[in-house]
Tab-separated table of C-alpha atoms in Angstrom:
chain	number	residue	atom	x	y	z
A	4	MET	CA	13.308	-42.415	1.900
A	5	THR	CA	11.626	-41.068	5.049
A	6	SER	CA	8.954	-43.430	6.417
A	7	LYS	CA	5.481	-42.119	7.220
A	8	SER	CA	4.982	-41.790	10.967
A	9	PRO	CA	2.097	-40.299	12.972
A	10	LEU	CA	4.483	-40.020	15.917
A	11	ALA	CA	6.167	-37.104	14.151
A	12	LEU	CA	2.911	-35.135	14.504
A	13	LEU	CA	2.977	-35.240	18.306
A	14	PRO	CA	4.694	-31.810	18.455
A	15	LEU	CA	1.854	-30.279	16.413
A	16	LEU	CA	-0.686	-31.953	18.698
A	17	LEU	CA	1.164	-30.603	21.742
A	18	PHE	CA	1.081	-27.083	20.268
A	19	LEU	CA	-2.675	-27.307	19.660
A	20	VAL	CA	-3.319	-28.749	23.140
A	21	LEU	CA	-1.352	-25.964	24.811
A	22	PHE	CA	-2.850	-23.208	22.652
A	23	VAL	CA	-6.453	-24.442	22.723
A	24	GLY	CA	-6.267	-25.849	26.250
A	25	SER	CA	-5.081	-22.563	27.717
A	26	GLY	CA	-7.874	-20.788	25.878
A	27	LEU	CA	-10.519	-23.133	27.286
A	28	TRP	CA	-9.136	-22.721	30.793
A	29	TYR	CA	-9.107	-18.923	30.629
A	30	GLN	CA	-12.602	-19.013	29.129
A	31	SER	CA	-13.814	-21.032	32.106
A	32	GLN	CA	-12.374	-18.293	34.321
A	33	GLY	CA	-14.368	-15.637	32.475
A	34	VAL	CA	-11.294	-13.928	31.005
A	35	ASP	CA	-11.906	-11.750	27.931
A	36	PHE	CA	-10.201	-12.924	24.712
A	37	ALA	CA	-9.466	-16.208	26.453
A	38	PHE	CA	-7.851	-17.852	23.443
A	39	TYR	CA	-5.363	-14.992	23.119
A	40	GLN	CA	-3.964	-14.935	26.663
A	41	ILE	CA	-1.138	-17.352	25.815
A	42	SER	CA	0.375	-16.222	22.535
A	43	ALA	CA	0.954	-18.802	19.821
A	44	PRO	CA	4.711	-18.056	19.486
A	45	VAL	CA	5.119	-19.042	23.141
A	46	ALA	CA	2.794	-22.055	23.016
A	47	ILE	CA	4.808	-23.494	20.127
A	48	LEU	CA	8.140	-23.562	21.995
A	49	PRO	CA	7.496	-26.855	23.886
A	50	ALA	CA	6.333	-28.380	20.586
A	51	ILE	CA	9.614	-27.424	18.917
A	52	ALA	CA	11.574	-28.918	21.799
A	53	LEU	CA	9.597	-32.175	21.496
A	54	ALA	CA	10.134	-32.295	17.708
A	55	ILE	CA	13.886	-31.958	18.201
A	56	LEU	CA	13.876	-34.728	20.813
A	57	LEU	CA	11.871	-37.051	18.534
A	58	GLY	CA	14.232	-36.498	15.623
A	59	LYS	CA	16.784	-39.041	14.491
A	60	GLY	CA	20.445	-38.477	13.870
A	61	HIS	CA	22.958	-36.210	15.594
A	62	PHE	CA	21.531	-33.390	17.712
A	63	ASP	CA	23.337	-30.781	15.602
A	64	GLN	CA	21.685	-32.192	12.458
A	65	ARG	CA	18.225	-31.793	13.997
A	66	ILE	CA	19.003	-28.184	14.896
A	67	GLU	CA	20.259	-27.612	11.369
A	68	THR	CA	16.986	-29.012	9.951
A	69	PHE	CA	15.040	-26.619	12.178
A	70	ILE	CA	17.155	-23.619	11.147
A	71	LYS	CA	16.797	-24.472	7.451
A	72	GLY	CA	13.037	-24.511	7.933
A	73	VAL	CA	13.132	-21.124	9.653
A	74	GLY	CA	15.243	-19.688	6.840
A	75	ASP	CA	13.213	-21.188	4.005
A	76	ASN	CA	12.864	-18.788	1.067
A	77	THR	CA	9.061	-18.865	1.306
A	78	ILE	CA	9.137	-17.989	5.015
A	79	ILE	CA	11.613	-15.113	4.633
A	80	THR	CA	9.698	-13.630	1.687
A	81	MET	CA	6.512	-13.849	3.722
A	82	ILE	CA	8.190	-12.049	6.632
A	83	LEU	CA	9.269	-9.151	4.414
A	84	ILE	CA	5.741	-8.797	3.039
A	85	TYR	CA	4.312	-8.859	6.570
A	86	LEU	CA	6.581	-5.977	7.568
A	87	LEU	CA	5.675	-3.866	4.543
A	88	ALA	CA	1.960	-4.628	4.922
A	89	GLY	CA	2.010	-3.629	8.578
A	90	ALA	CA	3.865	-0.416	7.796
A	91	PHE	CA	1.439	0.558	5.025
A	92	ALA	CA	-1.649	-0.113	7.136
A	93	SER	CA	-0.208	1.873	10.032
A	94	VAL	CA	0.803	4.923	7.963
A	95	ALA	CA	-2.419	5.027	5.930
A	96	LYS	CA	-4.542	4.844	9.078
A	97	SER	CA	-2.465	7.453	10.884
A	98	VAL	CA	-2.924	10.047	8.136
A	99	GLY	CA	-6.709	9.551	8.283
A	100	GLY	CA	-7.332	7.059	5.502
A	101	VAL	CA	-9.684	4.801	7.477
A	102	ASP	CA	-11.849	7.627	8.842
A	103	ALA	CA	-12.060	9.238	5.399
A	104	THR	CA	-13.079	5.958	3.765
A	105	VAL	CA	-15.827	5.278	6.324
A	106	SER	CA	-17.196	8.830	6.180
A	107	PHE	CA	-17.157	8.872	2.378
A	108	GLY	CA	-18.991	5.581	2.223
A	109	LEU	CA	-21.680	6.614	4.681
A	110	SER	CA	-22.193	9.914	2.861
A	111	VAL	CA	-23.113	8.212	-0.418
A	112	VAL	CA	-25.266	5.353	0.925
A	113	PRO	CA	-29.044	5.861	0.492
A	114	PRO	CA	-31.092	5.033	3.623
A	115	SER	CA	-32.836	2.169	1.822
A	116	LEU	CA	-29.443	0.556	1.194
A	117	LEU	CA	-28.086	1.018	4.685
A	118	LEU	CA	-27.151	-2.603	5.435
A	119	PRO	CA	-25.856	-3.428	1.934
A	120	GLY	CA	-23.936	-0.148	1.991
A	121	LEU	CA	-22.469	-0.958	5.384
A	122	PHE	CA	-21.307	-4.322	4.026
A	123	VAL	CA	-19.673	-2.709	0.978
A	124	ILE	CA	-17.966	-0.009	3.065
A	125	THR	CA	-16.636	-2.556	5.537
A	126	ALA	CA	-15.480	-4.838	2.733
A	127	PHE	CA	-13.582	-2.015	1.012
A	128	VAL	CA	-11.961	-0.846	4.246
A	129	ALA	CA	-10.912	-4.409	5.136
A	130	THR	CA	-9.555	-5.008	1.628
A	131	SER	CA	-7.595	-1.773	1.892
A	132	MET	CA	-6.326	-2.277	5.449
A	133	GLY	CA	-5.721	-6.019	5.171
A	134	THR	CA	-7.094	-6.693	8.648
A	135	SER	CA	-10.533	-7.790	9.744
A	136	MET	CA	-9.791	-6.900	13.378
A	137	GLY	CA	-8.758	-3.345	12.565
A	138	THR	CA	-11.784	-2.926	10.328
A	139	ILE	CA	-14.221	-4.184	12.957
A	140	ALA	CA	-12.630	-1.937	15.574
A	141	ALA	CA	-13.002	1.086	13.261
A	142	ILE	CA	-16.494	0.483	11.881
A	143	ALA	CA	-18.409	-1.513	14.521
A	144	PRO	CA	-18.858	1.479	16.889
A	145	ILE	CA	-20.296	3.508	13.981
A	146	ALA	CA	-22.528	0.620	12.953
A	147	ILE	CA	-23.832	0.197	16.491
A	148	GLY	CA	-24.810	3.870	16.597
A	149	VAL	CA	-26.484	3.604	13.184
A	150	ALA	CA	-28.426	0.518	14.300
A	151	GLU	CA	-29.775	2.357	17.338
A	152	ALA	CA	-30.707	5.465	15.344
A	153	ALA	CA	-32.317	3.509	12.501
A	154	ASP	CA	-34.077	0.930	14.688
A	155	LEU	CA	-32.255	-1.920	12.959
A	156	SER	CA	-31.425	-5.268	14.550
A	157	LEU	CA	-28.192	-4.804	16.478
A	158	LEU	CA	-27.130	-8.414	15.884
A	159	LEU	CA	-27.830	-8.131	12.152
A	160	THR	CA	-25.969	-4.835	11.834
A	161	VAL	CA	-22.892	-6.057	13.694
A	162	GLY	CA	-23.016	-9.359	11.784
A	163	THR	CA	-22.995	-7.360	8.544
A	164	VAL	CA	-19.811	-5.588	9.656
A	165	ILE	CA	-18.106	-8.884	10.502
A	166	GLY	CA	-19.134	-10.348	7.141
A	167	GLY	CA	-17.749	-7.373	5.234
A	168	ALA	CA	-14.548	-7.514	7.280
A	169	MET	CA	-14.049	-11.201	6.476
A	170	PHE	CA	-14.713	-10.520	2.767
A	171	GLY	CA	-11.938	-7.938	2.720
A	172	ASP	CA	-9.568	-9.974	4.866
A	173	ASN	CA	-10.019	-12.906	2.492
A	174	LEU	CA	-9.291	-10.873	-0.657
A	175	SER	CA	-6.861	-8.169	0.469
A	176	ILE	CA	-3.359	-8.499	-0.949
A	177	ILE	CA	-1.890	-7.115	2.273
A	178	SER	CA	-3.817	-9.481	4.536
A	179	ASP	CA	-1.595	-11.894	6.440
A	180	THR	CA	-3.881	-14.753	5.359
A	181	THR	CA	-3.403	-13.902	1.682
A	182	ILE	CA	0.340	-13.526	2.142
A	183	ALA	CA	0.576	-16.869	3.946
A	184	ALA	CA	-1.647	-18.690	1.440
A	185	THR	CA	0.104	-17.425	-1.689
A	186	ARG	CA	3.642	-17.847	-0.398
A	187	THR	CA	3.081	-21.384	0.948
A	188	GLN	CA	1.390	-22.490	-2.290
A	189	GLY	CA	3.811	-20.691	-4.603
A	190	CYS	CA	1.405	-18.578	-6.658
A	191	ASP	CA	1.064	-14.904	-7.565
A	192	MET	CA	-1.244	-12.752	-5.467
A	193	ARG	CA	-2.956	-11.457	-8.608
A	194	ASP	CA	-3.859	-14.991	-9.711
A	195	LYS	CA	-5.080	-15.951	-6.258
A	196	PHE	CA	-7.137	-12.747	-6.047
A	197	ARG	CA	-8.868	-13.443	-9.349
A	198	MET	CA	-9.603	-17.066	-8.459
A	199	ASN	CA	-10.784	-16.110	-4.982
A	200	PHE	CA	-12.914	-13.241	-6.312
A	201	LYS	CA	-14.863	-15.563	-8.618
A	202	ILE	CA	-16.028	-17.514	-5.577
A	203	ALA	CA	-16.398	-14.613	-3.125
A	204	LEU	CA	-18.325	-12.300	-5.482
A	205	PRO	CA	-21.395	-14.550	-5.917
A	206	ALA	CA	-21.495	-15.043	-2.146
A	207	ALA	CA	-21.274	-11.277	-1.611
A	208	VAL	CA	-24.028	-10.600	-4.159
A	209	VAL	CA	-26.380	-13.067	-2.462
A	210	THR	CA	-25.532	-11.468	0.881
A	211	LEU	CA	-26.236	-7.965	-0.460
A	212	ILE	CA	-29.616	-9.037	-1.859
A	213	TRP	CA	-30.584	-10.590	1.451
A	214	LEU	CA	-29.432	-7.498	3.372
A	215	TYR	CA	-31.420	-5.238	1.031
A	216	PHE	CA	-34.654	-6.868	2.105
A	217	GLN	CA	-33.631	-6.486	5.752
A	218	SER	CA	-32.909	-2.757	5.503
A	219	GLY	CA	-35.353	-0.113	6.569
A	220	GLU	CA	-35.514	3.627	6.074
A	221	ALA	CA	-32.923	5.345	8.235
A	222	THR	CA	-31.224	8.688	8.702
A	223	ILE	CA	-27.456	8.702	9.058
A	224	ALA	CA	-26.316	11.652	11.124
A	225	ASP	CA	-22.998	13.044	12.340
A	226	ILE	CA	-20.910	12.092	9.303
A	227	GLN	CA	-17.445	13.546	9.737
A	228	ASP	CA	-15.851	15.775	7.132
A	229	TYR	CA	-13.403	13.942	4.895
A	230	ASP	CA	-10.911	14.508	2.103
A	231	LEU	CA	-11.037	12.093	-0.819
A	232	ILE	CA	-7.285	12.264	-1.345
A	233	LEU	CA	-6.825	10.376	1.937
A	234	ILE	CA	-8.437	7.330	0.302
A	235	LEU	CA	-5.926	7.421	-2.577
A	236	PRO	CA	-3.259	5.160	-0.962
A	237	TYR	CA	-5.793	2.349	-0.540
A	238	VAL	CA	-7.083	2.719	-4.087
A	239	ALA	CA	-3.548	2.826	-5.481
A	240	VAL	CA	-2.395	-0.272	-3.604
A	241	LEU	CA	-5.473	-2.249	-4.613
A	242	GLY	CA	-5.165	-1.165	-8.247
A	243	LEU	CA	-1.441	-1.896	-8.524
A	244	ALA	CA	-1.883	-5.298	-6.903
A	245	VAL	CA	-4.667	-6.341	-9.261
A	246	ALA	CA	-2.545	-5.089	-12.176
A	247	GLY	CA	0.114	-7.616	-11.213
A	248	VAL	CA	2.855	-5.312	-9.898
A	249	ASN	CA	5.284	-7.010	-7.496
A	250	VAL	CA	3.666	-6.991	-4.061
A	251	MET	CA	6.723	-5.584	-2.284
A	252	LEU	CA	6.871	-2.677	-4.730
A	253	VAL	CA	3.114	-2.164	-4.327
A	254	LEU	CA	3.334	-1.942	-0.548
A	255	PHE	CA	6.435	0.240	-0.593
A	256	SER	CA	4.681	2.608	-3.020
A	257	GLY	CA	1.687	2.711	-0.692
A	258	ILE	CA	3.885	3.614	2.273
A	259	VAL	CA	5.527	6.430	0.315
A	260	LEU	CA	2.229	7.771	-1.065
A	261	ALA	CA	0.485	7.734	2.311
A	262	GLY	CA	3.492	9.362	3.954
A	263	MET	CA	3.684	12.110	1.318
A	264	ILE	CA	-0.020	12.862	1.804
A	265	GLY	CA	0.509	13.155	5.547
A	266	LEU	CA	3.580	15.365	5.189
A	267	THR	CA	1.958	17.750	2.708
A	268	MET	CA	-1.566	17.938	4.137
A	269	GLN	CA	-1.113	17.736	7.910
A	270	ALA	CA	0.856	20.419	9.708
A	271	ASP	CA	1.658	18.227	12.712
A	272	TYR	CA	2.766	15.222	10.640
A	273	SER	CA	6.549	15.089	10.340
A	274	VAL	CA	9.196	12.734	9.044
A	275	ALA	CA	9.602	11.554	12.631
A	276	SER	CA	5.863	10.778	12.774
A	277	TRP	CA	6.113	8.897	9.507
A	278	SER	CA	9.052	6.894	10.821
A	279	ALA	CA	7.188	6.111	14.055
A	280	ASP	CA	4.123	4.926	12.121
A	281	ILE	CA	6.220	2.637	9.924
A	282	TYR	CA	7.897	1.126	12.970
A	283	SER	CA	4.532	0.774	14.702
A	284	GLY	CA	3.393	-1.243	11.689
A	285	TYR	CA	6.444	-3.450	12.059
A	286	THR	CA	5.747	-4.126	15.725
A	287	GLY	CA	2.102	-4.855	14.964
A	288	MET	CA	3.280	-7.795	12.857
A	289	GLN	CA	5.634	-9.093	15.537
A	290	GLU	CA	3.539	-12.045	16.719
A	291	ILE	CA	2.696	-13.442	13.287
A	292	LEU	CA	6.282	-12.798	12.115
A	293	ILE	CA	7.810	-14.803	14.973
A	294	LEU	CA	5.180	-17.532	14.645
A	295	SER	CA	5.842	-17.867	10.905
A	296	LEU	CA	9.557	-18.407	11.541
A	297	LEU	CA	8.945	-20.994	14.282
A	298	ILE	CA	6.272	-22.857	12.321
A	299	GLY	CA	8.649	-23.031	9.360
A	300	GLY	CA	11.220	-24.758	11.571
A	301	LEU	CA	8.643	-27.061	13.180
A	302	ALA	CA	7.233	-28.059	9.793
A	303	ALA	CA	10.729	-28.903	8.532
A	304	LEU	CA	11.302	-31.175	11.525
A	305	MET	CA	7.953	-32.939	11.119
A	306	LYS	CA	8.510	-33.343	7.387
A	307	SER	CA	11.957	-34.865	7.892
A	308	GLN	CA	10.420	-37.379	10.331
A	309	GLY	CA	7.592	-38.414	7.974
A	310	GLY	CA	4.781	-36.693	9.847
A	311	LEU	CA	3.492	-34.551	7.013
A	312	ASP	CA	3.426	-37.496	4.594
A	313	TRP	CA	1.344	-39.479	7.074
A	314	LEU	CA	-1.018	-36.523	7.586
A	315	VAL	CA	-1.527	-36.137	3.831
A	316	GLY	CA	-2.483	-39.797	3.592
A	317	ALA	CA	-4.905	-39.524	6.529
A	318	ILE	CA	-6.640	-36.470	5.060
A	319	GLU	CA	-6.931	-38.195	1.689
A	320	ARG	CA	-8.564	-41.248	3.290
A	321	ILE	CA	-11.081	-39.033	5.081
A	322	SER	CA	-11.846	-37.185	1.860
A	323	ARG	CA	-12.467	-40.466	0.010
A	324	ALA	CA	-14.690	-41.651	2.862
A	325	LEU	CA	-16.797	-38.529	2.325
A	326	GLY	CA	-17.408	-39.576	-1.256
A	327	ALA	CA	-14.682	-37.930	-3.313
A	328	LYS	CA	-13.258	-40.143	-6.058
A	329	ALA	CA	-9.732	-41.273	-5.303
A	330	GLY	CA	-7.176	-39.412	-7.379
A	331	SER	CA	-9.630	-36.721	-8.431
A	332	THR	CA	-8.985	-33.011	-8.178
A	333	ARG	CA	-12.151	-32.756	-6.086
A	334	ALA	CA	-10.661	-35.122	-3.494
A	335	GLY	CA	-7.583	-32.913	-3.227
A	336	GLU	CA	-9.631	-29.728	-2.907
A	337	LEU	CA	-11.868	-31.258	-0.228
A	338	SER	CA	-8.795	-32.478	1.648
A	339	ILE	CA	-7.195	-29.022	1.641
A	340	SER	CA	-10.440	-27.342	2.694
A	341	ALA	CA	-11.187	-29.803	5.493
A	342	ALA	CA	-7.660	-29.661	6.871
A	343	VAL	CA	-7.526	-25.872	7.224
A	344	ALA	CA	-11.106	-25.651	8.548
A	345	LEU	CA	-10.498	-28.247	11.259
A	346	THR	CA	-7.211	-26.628	12.230
A	347	ASN	CA	-8.906	-23.236	12.497
A	348	LEU	CA	-11.512	-24.714	14.847
A	349	CYS	CA	-8.636	-25.746	17.096
A	350	THR	CA	-6.436	-22.644	16.886
A	351	ALA	CA	-9.068	-19.875	16.510
A	352	ASN	CA	-6.606	-18.133	14.215
A	353	ASN	CA	-6.951	-18.243	10.420
A	354	THR	CA	-3.369	-17.216	9.670
A	355	VAL	CA	-1.959	-19.825	12.042
A	356	SER	CA	-4.187	-22.434	10.402
A	357	ILE	CA	-2.870	-21.579	6.940
A	358	LEU	CA	0.734	-21.651	8.126
A	359	ILE	CA	0.252	-25.040	9.803
A	360	ASN	CA	-1.388	-26.532	6.711
A	361	GLY	CA	0.734	-24.784	4.077
A	362	SER	CA	3.171	-27.628	3.397
A	363	VAL	CA	0.476	-30.289	3.627
A	364	ALA	CA	-1.805	-28.392	1.244
A	365	LYS	CA	0.984	-27.912	-1.297
A	366	ASN	CA	1.779	-31.615	-1.160
A	367	ILE	CA	-1.887	-32.542	-1.701
A	368	ALA	CA	-2.231	-29.980	-4.504
A	369	GLN	CA	0.743	-31.448	-6.365
A	370	ARG	CA	-0.483	-35.024	-5.989
A	371	TYR	CA	-4.047	-34.245	-7.038
A	372	ASN	CA	-3.244	-31.726	-9.764
A	373	VAL	CA	-4.834	-28.807	-7.927
A	374	ASP	CA	-3.674	-25.470	-9.339
A	375	PRO	CA	-1.588	-23.500	-6.776
A	376	LYS	CA	-3.863	-20.458	-7.029
A	377	ARG	CA	-6.825	-22.744	-6.391
A	378	SER	CA	-5.255	-24.327	-3.300
A	379	ALA	CA	-4.262	-20.874	-2.004
A	380	SER	CA	-7.827	-19.640	-2.479
A	381	LEU	CA	-9.324	-22.637	-0.681
A	382	LEU	CA	-6.907	-22.258	2.223
A	383	ASP	CA	-7.819	-18.591	2.599
A	384	ILE	CA	-11.566	-19.063	2.052
A	385	PHE	CA	-12.168	-21.906	4.493
A	386	SER	CA	-9.940	-20.428	7.189
A	387	CYS	CA	-11.825	-17.129	6.912
A	388	VAL	CA	-15.203	-18.900	6.868
A	389	VAL	CA	-14.475	-20.657	10.149
A	390	GLN	CA	-12.835	-17.612	11.714
A	391	GLY	CA	-15.865	-15.465	10.883
A	392	ILE	CA	-18.327	-17.710	12.728
A	393	LEU	CA	-16.152	-18.962	15.571
A	394	PRO	CA	-17.679	-17.801	18.895
A	395	TYR	CA	-14.250	-17.816	20.536
A	396	GLY	CA	-12.464	-16.193	17.571
A	397	ALA	CA	-11.046	-12.699	17.945
A	398	GLN	CA	-13.393	-11.107	15.396
A	399	ILE	CA	-16.609	-12.351	17.032
A	400	LEU	CA	-15.270	-11.620	20.516
A	401	LEU	CA	-14.296	-8.060	19.607
A	402	ALA	CA	-17.593	-7.283	17.872
A	403	SER	CA	-19.717	-8.869	20.593
A	404	SER	CA	-17.773	-6.961	23.240
A	405	LEU	CA	-18.311	-3.626	21.467
A	406	ALA	CA	-22.025	-4.342	20.979
A	407	SER	CA	-22.534	-5.975	24.393
A	408	VAL	CA	-24.141	-9.070	22.867
A	409	SER	CA	-23.481	-12.792	23.230
A	410	PRO	CA	-20.906	-14.262	20.820
A	411	LEU	CA	-23.129	-17.326	20.429
A	412	ASP	CA	-26.099	-15.139	19.468
A	413	LEU	CA	-23.976	-13.204	16.988
A	414	ILE	CA	-22.602	-16.077	14.888
A	415	GLY	CA	-25.978	-16.774	13.277
A	416	TYR	CA	-26.067	-13.238	11.849
A	417	VAL	CA	-22.730	-13.325	10.029
A	418	GLN	CA	-24.581	-14.228	6.856
A	419	TYR	CA	-21.690	-13.727	4.452
A	420	SER	CA	-19.470	-16.359	6.092
A	421	TRP	CA	-22.190	-19.013	5.895
A	422	ILE	CA	-23.025	-18.147	2.290
A	423	LEU	CA	-19.327	-18.138	1.325
A	424	ALA	CA	-18.953	-21.648	2.767
A	425	VAL	CA	-21.827	-22.877	0.588
A	426	ALA	CA	-20.458	-21.081	-2.487
A	427	ALA	CA	-16.989	-22.577	-1.977
A	428	LEU	CA	-18.352	-26.118	-1.549
A	429	ILE	CA	-20.482	-25.728	-4.677
A	430	SER	CA	-17.425	-24.525	-6.594
A	431	ILE	CA	-15.545	-27.668	-5.531
A	432	PHE	CA	-18.308	-30.074	-6.529
A	433	ILE	CA	-19.044	-28.449	-9.897
A	434	GLY	CA	-15.380	-27.773	-10.650
A	435	TRP	CA	-15.713	-24.013	-11.196
A	436	PRO	CA	-13.884	-21.775	-11.798
A	437	LYS	CA	-11.304	-23.736	-13.753
A	438	GLY	CA	-8.815	-20.846	-13.757
A	439	ALA	CA	-8.442	-17.086	-13.597
A	440	LYS	CA	-7.789	-15.385	-16.898
């Protein structure tokens, strides 16, 4: 039996020091997107080398352990879903799906519901695209113009966009966070979506009510013409996913549907264009794909050396110190939530945080009788909560850059993320929902 050893976690600590340390240094130099100058797949290489050196047994056996981790069934399945998700998002956007969705939403929003409408539009786009960054990049410039024309608070308007983007990123079945959470915990996306939705919906409703009282009368001008059929791929993918269709089939169907719309409705869209868009989607997933493979290998090495078992025990002790009853489901849920939140503070990347904590969370869930769909939801929720209010996270940095405001000033206006954190904690302490029917 492998003994528990904190020494086996040194590679993970090295990875975090390199990744976070480089970000802090670049930030001190005034570099934009400081925490993204050194990519995570590069920062993890010294950590992998250290894990191999710390391992016991023949060198070839350590390499074999690493390779088995890289080729784990969960990791490979996740990679395939990443590729299909990237391809769908790329093709659907290229044929005009994002622009059509935004224009349609703005055309039906009454002036008195401007901020709530902006939240709903952003949430739908993010759920459809599966990316908070892409959603913010598409909608924030429009929102900034609307804020100026309607004399609304710029910080509040941009914060509303970030909140809607995080709502969609958290729930979307093609989001890399959802893919990582469900695959590492071994649950169906439909079940995770339903569980997650029961926590996210009350938070969204409270946010919408609050935004309603912050909205003023406004006139939305310069809405672009749109064709409703361009929104169909997003609606189809969301509907099929909720219906429980296999996620790979769902995404492949979305790629085909979006491509057919482009080929039949756009004169300059060809099979070559379709092929280029699919490949562009693949390349857009390159970083998270490589990182997933390397983290799988690193996790296997740390697990074989007893590091993950020691970490589980440490998190459990912290959870009990915070007042959770030993052996209770609540203790397990608090442990999972705290682990991914703290990791996200260090990495400034919610997907990376889920991947790092995936094995640990599954271990805790099994020991504390936490349902896999529940642990997947908590991983996704608390990583997205932290990511949405992190002043050095990509979402806040992108939005603050577009709006020319301070990231520190902006985080207080991302109301949805704060409310979601409260809703999730309440759900843990009252033990609701018990399951998704």
